[in-house]
Tab-separated table of C-alpha atoms in Angstrom:
chain	number	residue	atom	x	y	z
A	27	MET	CA	0.000	0.000	0.000
A	28	THR	CA	2.897	2.345	0.769
A	29	TYR	CA	4.237	1.836	-2.749
A	30	ILE	CA	0.856	2.575	-4.330
A	31	ILE	CA	0.348	5.776	-2.312
A	32	GLN	CA	3.856	7.072	-2.996
A	33	GLN	CA	3.728	6.346	-6.713
A	34	THR	CA	0.212	7.756	-7.027
A	35	LEU	CA	1.376	11.014	-5.440
A	36	LEU	CA	4.389	11.182	-7.763
A	37	TYR	CA	2.069	11.150	-10.779
A	38	ALA	CA	-0.831	13.075	-9.237
A	39	ILE	CA	1.058	16.100	-7.915
A	40	PRO	CA	2.387	17.345	-11.295
A	41	LEU	CA	-1.091	16.801	-12.758
A	42	MET	CA	-2.679	18.720	-9.896
A	43	ILE	CA	-0.367	21.725	-10.070
A	44	VAL	CA	-0.569	21.966	-13.876
A	45	ALA	CA	-4.363	21.619	-13.806
A	46	LEU	CA	-4.428	24.546	-11.355
A	47	ALA	CA	-2.273	26.412	-13.881
A	48	GLY	CA	-5.030	25.918	-16.434
A	49	VAL	CA	-7.603	27.169	-13.930
A	50	PHE	CA	-5.766	30.470	-13.378
A	51	ALA	CA	-5.530	31.132	-17.108
A	52	GLU	CA	-9.093	30.137	-17.958
A	53	ARG	CA	-10.652	31.859	-14.961
A	54	SER	CA	-9.103	35.061	-16.306
A	55	GLY	CA	-10.558	34.389	-19.763
A	56	ILE	CA	-7.568	32.887	-21.612
A	57	ILE	CA	-7.599	29.300	-22.885
A	58	ASN	CA	-4.158	27.884	-22.120
A	59	LEU	CA	-3.758	24.874	-24.377
A	60	ALA	CA	-0.001	25.420	-24.178
A	61	LEU	CA	0.310	23.642	-20.808
A	62	GLU	CA	2.045	20.691	-22.462
A	63	GLY	CA	4.578	22.942	-24.184
A	64	ILE	CA	5.243	24.998	-21.059
A	65	MET	CA	5.753	21.802	-19.045
A	66	ILE	CA	8.305	20.604	-21.594
A	67	PHE	CA	10.114	23.933	-21.456
A	68	GLY	CA	10.025	24.054	-17.649
A	69	ALA	CA	11.350	20.486	-17.397
A	70	PHE	CA	14.258	21.366	-19.679
A	71	ILE	CA	15.127	24.559	-17.772
A	72	GLY	CA	14.983	22.829	-14.384
A	73	VAL	CA	17.154	19.893	-15.503
A	74	LEU	CA	19.599	22.285	-17.204
A	75	PHE	CA	19.851	24.317	-13.982
A	76	VAL	CA	20.628	21.203	-11.932
A	77	ASN	CA	23.100	19.991	-14.568
A	78	LYS	CA	25.065	23.252	-14.566
A	79	MET	CA	24.908	23.771	-10.795
A	80	GLN	CA	26.461	20.347	-10.194
A	81	SER	CA	29.748	21.938	-11.260
A	82	ALA	CA	29.515	24.677	-8.598
A	83	GLU	CA	31.968	24.333	-5.718
A	84	TRP	CA	29.350	24.702	-2.974
A	85	VAL	CA	27.186	22.016	-4.555
A	86	ILE	CA	30.122	19.611	-4.836
A	87	ALA	CA	31.076	20.334	-1.236
A	88	ALA	CA	27.483	19.811	-0.061
A	89	LYS	CA	27.264	16.491	-1.886
A	90	ASN	CA	30.576	15.241	-0.487
A	91	ALA	CA	29.587	16.333	3.025
A	92	LYS	CA	26.133	14.757	2.606
A	93	ASP	CA	24.581	18.125	3.440
A	94	TRP	CA	21.069	17.204	2.398
A	95	MET	CA	19.651	20.607	3.369
A	96	SER	CA	21.818	22.332	0.763
A	97	LEU	CA	20.809	19.764	-1.843
A	98	GLN	CA	17.151	20.378	-1.035
A	99	GLY	CA	17.885	24.072	-1.495
A	100	LEU	CA	19.258	23.282	-4.951
A	101	GLU	CA	16.035	21.403	-5.729
A	102	VAL	CA	13.919	24.389	-4.638
A	103	MET	CA	16.084	26.769	-6.690
A	104	ALA	CA	15.592	24.569	-9.757
A	105	MET	CA	11.821	24.607	-9.190
A	106	ALA	CA	11.847	28.402	-8.907
A	107	THR	CA	13.952	28.755	-12.061
A	108	ALA	CA	11.628	26.461	-14.006
A	109	ALA	CA	8.623	28.452	-12.744
A	110	LEU	CA	10.223	31.771	-13.755
A	111	CYS	CA	11.075	30.556	-17.258
A	112	GLY	CA	7.635	28.989	-17.636
A	113	ALA	CA	6.082	32.356	-16.775
A	114	ILE	CA	8.288	34.103	-19.345
A	115	PHE	CA	7.460	31.491	-22.004
A	116	SER	CA	3.729	31.952	-21.335
A	117	LEU	CA	4.051	35.656	-22.178
A	118	LEU	CA	4.086	34.610	-25.835
A	119	LEU	CA	0.551	33.302	-25.411
A	120	SER	CA	-0.473	36.355	-23.375
A	121	PHE	CA	0.793	38.815	-25.976
A	122	ALA	CA	-0.800	36.940	-28.878
A	123	SER	CA	-4.142	36.488	-27.097
A	124	ILE	CA	-4.493	39.843	-25.326
A	125	ASN	CA	-2.624	42.384	-27.428
A	126	LEU	CA	-2.987	40.834	-30.874
A	127	LYS	CA	-6.390	39.251	-30.125
A	128	ALA	CA	-5.271	36.092	-31.919
A	129	ASP	CA	-7.150	32.836	-31.704
A	130	GLN	CA	-6.143	31.370	-28.352
A	131	THR	CA	-6.512	27.758	-29.418
A	132	ILE	CA	-4.151	28.238	-32.346
A	133	GLY	CA	-1.727	30.205	-30.164
A	134	GLY	CA	-1.583	27.435	-27.564
A	135	THR	CA	-1.166	24.777	-30.246
A	136	ALA	CA	1.699	26.746	-31.796
A	137	LEU	CA	3.523	26.849	-28.454
A	138	ASN	CA	2.959	23.114	-27.994
A	139	LEU	CA	4.611	22.516	-31.360
A	140	MET	CA	7.428	24.986	-30.759
A	141	ALA	CA	8.443	23.884	-27.242
A	142	PRO	CA	9.664	20.322	-27.974
A	143	ALA	CA	11.454	21.451	-31.127
A	144	LEU	CA	13.148	24.295	-29.240
A	145	VAL	CA	14.073	22.061	-26.314
A	146	LEU	CA	15.524	19.303	-28.513
A	147	PHE	CA	17.482	21.918	-30.472
A	148	PHE	CA	19.129	23.215	-27.294
A	149	ILE	CA	19.697	19.710	-25.909
A	150	ARG	CA	21.524	18.742	-29.077
A	151	ILE	CA	23.709	21.838	-28.775
A	152	ILE	CA	24.407	21.375	-25.046
A	153	ALA	CA	24.661	17.583	-24.707
A	154	ASN	CA	25.082	16.430	-28.330
A	155	GLN	CA	22.360	13.835	-27.757
A	156	ASN	CA	18.583	13.672	-27.515
A	157	THR	CA	18.356	13.599	-23.704
A	158	LEU	CA	19.712	16.036	-21.135
A	159	GLN	CA	20.620	14.365	-17.844
A	160	MET	CA	22.401	15.187	-14.604
A	161	GLN	CA	26.182	15.366	-14.798
A	162	THR	CA	26.657	12.766	-12.066
A	163	GLY	CA	24.391	10.500	-10.064
A	164	ASP	CA	20.638	10.358	-10.317
A	165	ALA	CA	17.627	12.170	-8.844
A	166	ALA	CA	17.201	9.662	-5.998
A	167	SER	CA	20.795	9.878	-4.768
A	168	TRP	CA	20.800	13.683	-4.910
A	169	PHE	CA	17.334	14.775	-3.878
A	170	MET	CA	15.278	11.911	-2.451
A	171	ILE	CA	14.618	12.116	1.305
A	172	LYS	CA	15.215	8.789	3.058
A	173	LYS	CA	15.382	7.446	6.616
A	174	THR	CA	19.119	7.989	6.787
A	175	THR	CA	18.699	11.561	5.541
A	176	LEU	CA	16.706	12.402	8.662
A	177	GLY	CA	19.099	10.655	11.065
A	178	PHE	CA	17.370	7.279	11.312
A	179	SER	CA	19.121	3.999	10.550
A	180	LYS	CA	18.123	1.785	7.648
A	181	THR	CA	16.639	-0.779	10.036
A	182	ASP	CA	14.389	1.660	11.915
A	183	ASP	CA	10.656	1.130	11.439
A	184	LEU	CA	8.886	4.482	11.034
A	185	GLY	CA	5.432	2.922	10.898
A	186	PHE	CA	2.997	3.173	8.025
A	187	LEU	CA	2.786	6.989	7.972
A	188	GLY	CA	6.523	7.442	8.327
A	189	ASN	CA	7.385	4.904	5.639
A	190	THR	CA	4.788	6.412	3.305
A	191	PHE	CA	5.270	10.139	3.735
A	192	ILE	CA	8.840	10.535	5.053
A	193	HIS	CA	10.923	7.704	3.571
A	194	ARG	CA	11.828	7.796	-0.145
A	195	VAL	CA	9.952	11.009	-0.944
A	196	TYR	CA	10.806	14.287	-2.659
A	197	LEU	CA	10.514	17.702	-1.031
A	198	ALA	CA	9.132	18.970	-4.350
A	199	THR	CA	5.967	16.925	-3.778
A	200	TYR	CA	5.141	18.730	-0.539
A	201	ILE	CA	6.115	22.141	-1.909
A	202	CYS	CA	3.628	21.641	-4.741
A	203	ILE	CA	0.888	20.683	-2.272
A	204	ILE	CA	1.547	23.838	-0.228
A	205	VAL	CA	1.601	26.020	-3.365
A	206	PHE	CA	-1.639	24.401	-4.534
A	207	ILE	CA	-3.393	25.171	-1.227
A	208	ILE	CA	-2.115	28.763	-1.046
A	209	LEU	CA	-3.056	29.621	-4.630
A	210	SER	CA	-6.471	27.975	-4.266
A	211	VAL	CA	-7.157	30.194	-1.262
A	212	ILE	CA	-5.925	33.243	-3.187
A	213	LEU	CA	-8.178	32.399	-6.138
A	214	TYR	CA	-11.366	32.021	-4.086
A	215	LYS	CA	-10.840	34.000	-0.877
A	216	THR	CA	-9.069	37.224	-1.889
A	217	ARG	CA	-9.922	40.390	-3.772
A	218	PHE	CA	-7.360	39.538	-6.445
A	219	GLY	CA	-8.972	36.128	-7.009
A	220	LEU	CA	-12.443	37.636	-7.235
A	221	ARG	CA	-11.283	40.186	-9.801
A	222	LEU	CA	-9.477	37.515	-11.797
A	223	ARG	CA	-12.558	35.294	-11.923
A	224	SER	CA	-14.802	38.221	-12.850
A	225	CYS	CA	-12.647	38.866	-15.913
A	226	GLY	CA	-13.325	35.335	-17.104
A	227	GLU	CA	-17.071	35.608	-16.543
A	228	ASN	CA	-17.980	39.151	-17.598
A	229	PRO	CA	-15.013	41.346	-18.542
A	230	GLN	CA	-17.233	44.273	-19.611
A	231	ALA	CA	-18.815	44.443	-16.162
A	232	SER	CA	-15.386	44.141	-14.555
A	233	ASP	CA	-14.050	46.991	-16.672
A	234	SER	CA	-17.007	49.177	-15.707
A	235	LEU	CA	-15.963	48.728	-12.052
A	236	GLY	CA	-12.435	49.944	-12.753
A	237	ILE	CA	-10.729	46.541	-13.078
A	238	ASN	CA	-7.992	46.441	-15.710
A	239	VAL	CA	-9.053	43.360	-17.663
A	240	TYR	CA	-5.868	43.214	-19.734
A	241	ARG	CA	-3.671	43.312	-16.631
A	242	MET	CA	-5.698	40.631	-14.866
A	243	ARG	CA	-5.541	38.345	-17.886
A	244	TYR	CA	-1.789	38.848	-18.098
A	245	ALA	CA	-1.554	37.997	-14.392
A	246	GLY	CA	-3.666	34.861	-14.754
A	247	THR	CA	-1.717	33.569	-17.750
A	248	THR	CA	1.648	34.380	-16.165
A	249	ILE	CA	0.748	32.515	-12.958
A	250	SER	CA	-0.461	29.688	-15.177
A	251	GLY	CA	2.876	29.585	-16.994
A	252	ALA	CA	4.827	29.601	-13.728
A	253	LEU	CA	2.825	26.685	-12.322
A	254	ALA	CA	3.086	24.694	-15.557
A	255	GLY	CA	6.848	25.283	-15.752
A	256	MET	CA	7.293	24.166	-12.156
A	257	GLY	CA	5.039	21.163	-12.740
A	258	GLY	CA	7.132	20.188	-15.754
A	259	PHE	CA	10.324	20.121	-13.709
A	260	VAL	CA	8.656	18.235	-10.844
A	261	TYR	CA	7.502	15.636	-13.374
A	262	ALA	CA	11.039	15.353	-14.785
A	263	LEU	CA	12.558	15.139	-11.309
A	264	THR	CA	10.259	12.557	-9.763
A	265	THR	CA	9.288	10.305	-12.679
A	266	ALA	CA	11.984	10.821	-15.343
A	267	ASN	CA	15.081	10.696	-13.115
A	268	CYS	CA	15.752	14.420	-13.585
A	269	SER	CA	16.143	14.210	-17.356
A	270	ALA	CA	14.638	16.174	-20.237
A	271	ASN	CA	13.997	14.909	-23.755
A	272	GLY	CA	11.277	17.184	-25.114
A	273	ASP	CA	8.434	15.033	-23.831
A	274	VAL	CA	6.280	14.880	-20.674
A	275	ALA	CA	4.133	11.881	-21.658
A	276	GLY	CA	1.073	13.999	-22.428
A	277	PHE	CA	0.760	15.263	-18.854
A	278	GLY	CA	-0.146	18.745	-20.079
A	279	PHE	CA	-3.157	17.430	-21.966
A	280	LEU	CA	-4.060	15.113	-19.094
A	281	ALA	CA	-3.993	18.179	-16.825
A	282	LEU	CA	-6.507	19.879	-19.120
A	283	ALA	CA	-8.748	16.826	-18.814
A	284	VAL	CA	-8.352	16.893	-15.015
A	285	MET	CA	-9.263	20.591	-14.995
A	286	ILE	CA	-12.451	19.997	-17.014
A	287	PHE	CA	-13.345	16.908	-14.974
A	288	GLY	CA	-12.801	18.963	-11.819
A	289	ASN	CA	-15.114	21.686	-13.170
A	290	TRP	CA	-12.411	24.372	-12.742
A	291	LYS	CA	-12.550	23.947	-8.929
A	292	PRO	CA	-9.362	23.191	-6.929
A	293	LEU	CA	-10.859	20.615	-4.550
A	294	ASN	CA	-12.399	18.642	-7.417
A	295	ILE	CA	-9.140	18.921	-9.334
A	296	ALA	CA	-7.210	17.422	-6.403
A	297	GLY	CA	-9.552	14.423	-6.343
A	298	ALA	CA	-9.409	13.958	-10.113
A	299	SER	CA	-5.605	14.168	-10.039
A	300	LEU	CA	-5.424	11.383	-7.467
A	301	LEU	CA	-7.712	9.235	-9.622
A	302	PHE	CA	-5.603	9.694	-12.758
A	303	GLY	CA	-2.414	9.375	-10.693
A	304	LEU	CA	-3.592	5.995	-9.425
A	305	PHE	CA	-4.103	4.688	-12.955
A	306	LYS	CA	-0.714	6.080	-14.034
A	307	CYS	CA	0.772	4.258	-11.046
A	308	ILE	CA	-0.887	1.025	-12.149
A	309	ALA	CA	0.292	1.543	-15.724
A	310	ALA	CA	3.895	2.147	-14.673
A	311	GLY	CA	4.286	-0.400	-11.899
A	312	TYR	CA	1.625	-3.079	-12.315
A	313	SER	CA	4.266	-5.809	-12.076
A	314	SER	CA	5.454	-4.533	-8.667
A	315	ILE	CA	2.092	-3.899	-6.989
A	316	ASP	CA	1.296	-6.273	-4.137
A	317	ILE	CA	-2.291	-5.328	-3.285
A	318	ASN	CA	-2.812	-7.583	-0.246
A	319	GLY	CA	0.775	-7.653	1.003
A	320	ASP	CA	0.878	-11.441	0.565
A	321	GLY	CA	3.725	-11.516	-1.933
A	322	ILE	CA	1.423	-12.176	-4.872
A	323	TYR	CA	1.556	-9.668	-7.720
A	324	MET	CA	-1.940	-10.245	-9.003
A	325	LEU	CA	-1.950	-7.637	-11.775
A	326	ALA	CA	1.207	-9.125	-13.295
A	327	GLU	CA	-0.217	-12.664	-13.105
A	328	LEU	CA	-3.448	-11.812	-14.920
A	329	GLY	CA	-1.663	-12.180	-18.238
A	330	ILE	CA	-2.954	-8.876	-19.597
A	331	SER	CA	-0.740	-7.157	-22.150
A	332	PRO	CA	1.438	-4.357	-20.689
A	333	HIS	CA	0.107	-2.086	-23.442
A	334	ILE	CA	-3.376	-2.326	-21.924
A	335	TYR	CA	-2.075	-1.036	-18.597
A	336	ARG	CA	-0.237	1.805	-20.336
A	337	MET	CA	-3.426	2.787	-22.142
A	338	LEU	CA	-5.491	2.850	-18.936
A	339	PRO	CA	-4.907	6.496	-17.872
A	340	TYR	CA	-5.816	7.811	-21.304
A	341	VAL	CA	-8.813	5.518	-21.763
A	342	ILE	CA	-10.081	6.516	-18.318
A	343	THR	CA	-9.627	10.155	-19.315
A	344	LEU	CA	-11.836	9.693	-22.385
A	345	VAL	CA	-14.483	7.757	-20.466
A	346	VAL	CA	-14.648	10.243	-17.596
A	347	LEU	CA	-14.821	13.244	-19.927
A	348	ALA	CA	-17.563	11.562	-21.970
A	349	PHE	CA	-19.756	11.289	-18.881
A	350	THR	CA	-18.863	14.528	-17.105
A	351	SER	CA	-18.096	17.157	-19.757
A	352	SER	CA	-21.772	17.926	-20.322
A	353	LYS	CA	-22.100	18.999	-16.678
A	354	SER	CA	-18.930	21.096	-16.665
A	355	ARG	CA	-19.375	24.848	-16.810
A	356	ALA	CA	-16.440	26.751	-18.223
A	357	PRO	CA	-15.963	30.493	-17.539
A	358	LYS	CA	-18.362	32.321	-19.865
A	359	ALA	CA	-15.822	34.645	-21.437
A	360	GLU	CA	-12.921	32.223	-21.874
A	361	GLY	CA	-11.419	32.267	-25.331
A	362	ILE	CA	-13.140	35.540	-26.267
A	363	PRO	CA	-10.743	38.440	-26.906
A	364	TYR	CA	-11.739	41.437	-24.804
A	365	ASP	CA	-12.838	44.530	-26.694
A	366	LYS	CA	-13.402	47.664	-24.622
A	367	GLY	CA	-15.904	49.029	-27.128
A	368	LYS	CA	-18.080	45.914	-27.049
A	369	ARG	CA	-21.000	45.773	-24.595
């Protein structure tokens, strides 16, 4: 059970934070289909930051001294860098959608096409191969928190909660949960959040009350880009061994599905993310899942093709959307360029 919970969280947390990114953009009135592209770009920037910082003297010293606090600081710095670059990358969508009043769907699709090409171009220049990795070691040896990291011995039993939420986990997972909670509160319990949501429902009415619709839409899309960039790096760190290859396994599009399934509401999105994360966990580790703890790996012994398990998250996405999309209510003004002269 510990394995299932940990792996589910590893897949669910990036989905959850990127789905919230979509909420911020669409609640402001901008359709952000570029989540996949921004995730790819954020993953590349975060991995590149870690790769280059591994040559820094203080990082080498921290690694040799087993100073795990400094290494966790490096992880947080990489997350912040990925978020910053994701926000900057999203400005392309903001400018096209708000200033040029371009079709937002086409703009997002263009960024999705540009991001992997751009990332692979830079990876080829930097690493002369198709994948950018850490200079030395792997994500687990550098950033994973274990029993020994916290001063316990390998033989200590931390109980179910300790083994699940303290041993073999990443700090990035808990940072994303905290960010998700804080931004959800900001979106629904603050004046800024109310103004942002009003711009996605009725921008003309918002403008009549003195709210700068253009500025709020820029803010929503920029926050969206920052969250997607950070989510991209967290995905690369926790599930791709801190490597970037111009692909995030469709997590950006899955996040859009989670957002729609969650009806643009953070609490629903968290639940939907856990559901999809569970099926991603099954798809990735079905041969290692011992459901009853009796040493029998039932899913592996069923004789079902591995391809069926890998298809599960995407099939479930289609099925869930087919039954729930009719009840979802998107912001009324999303995707509609704002025109001050239109009433």
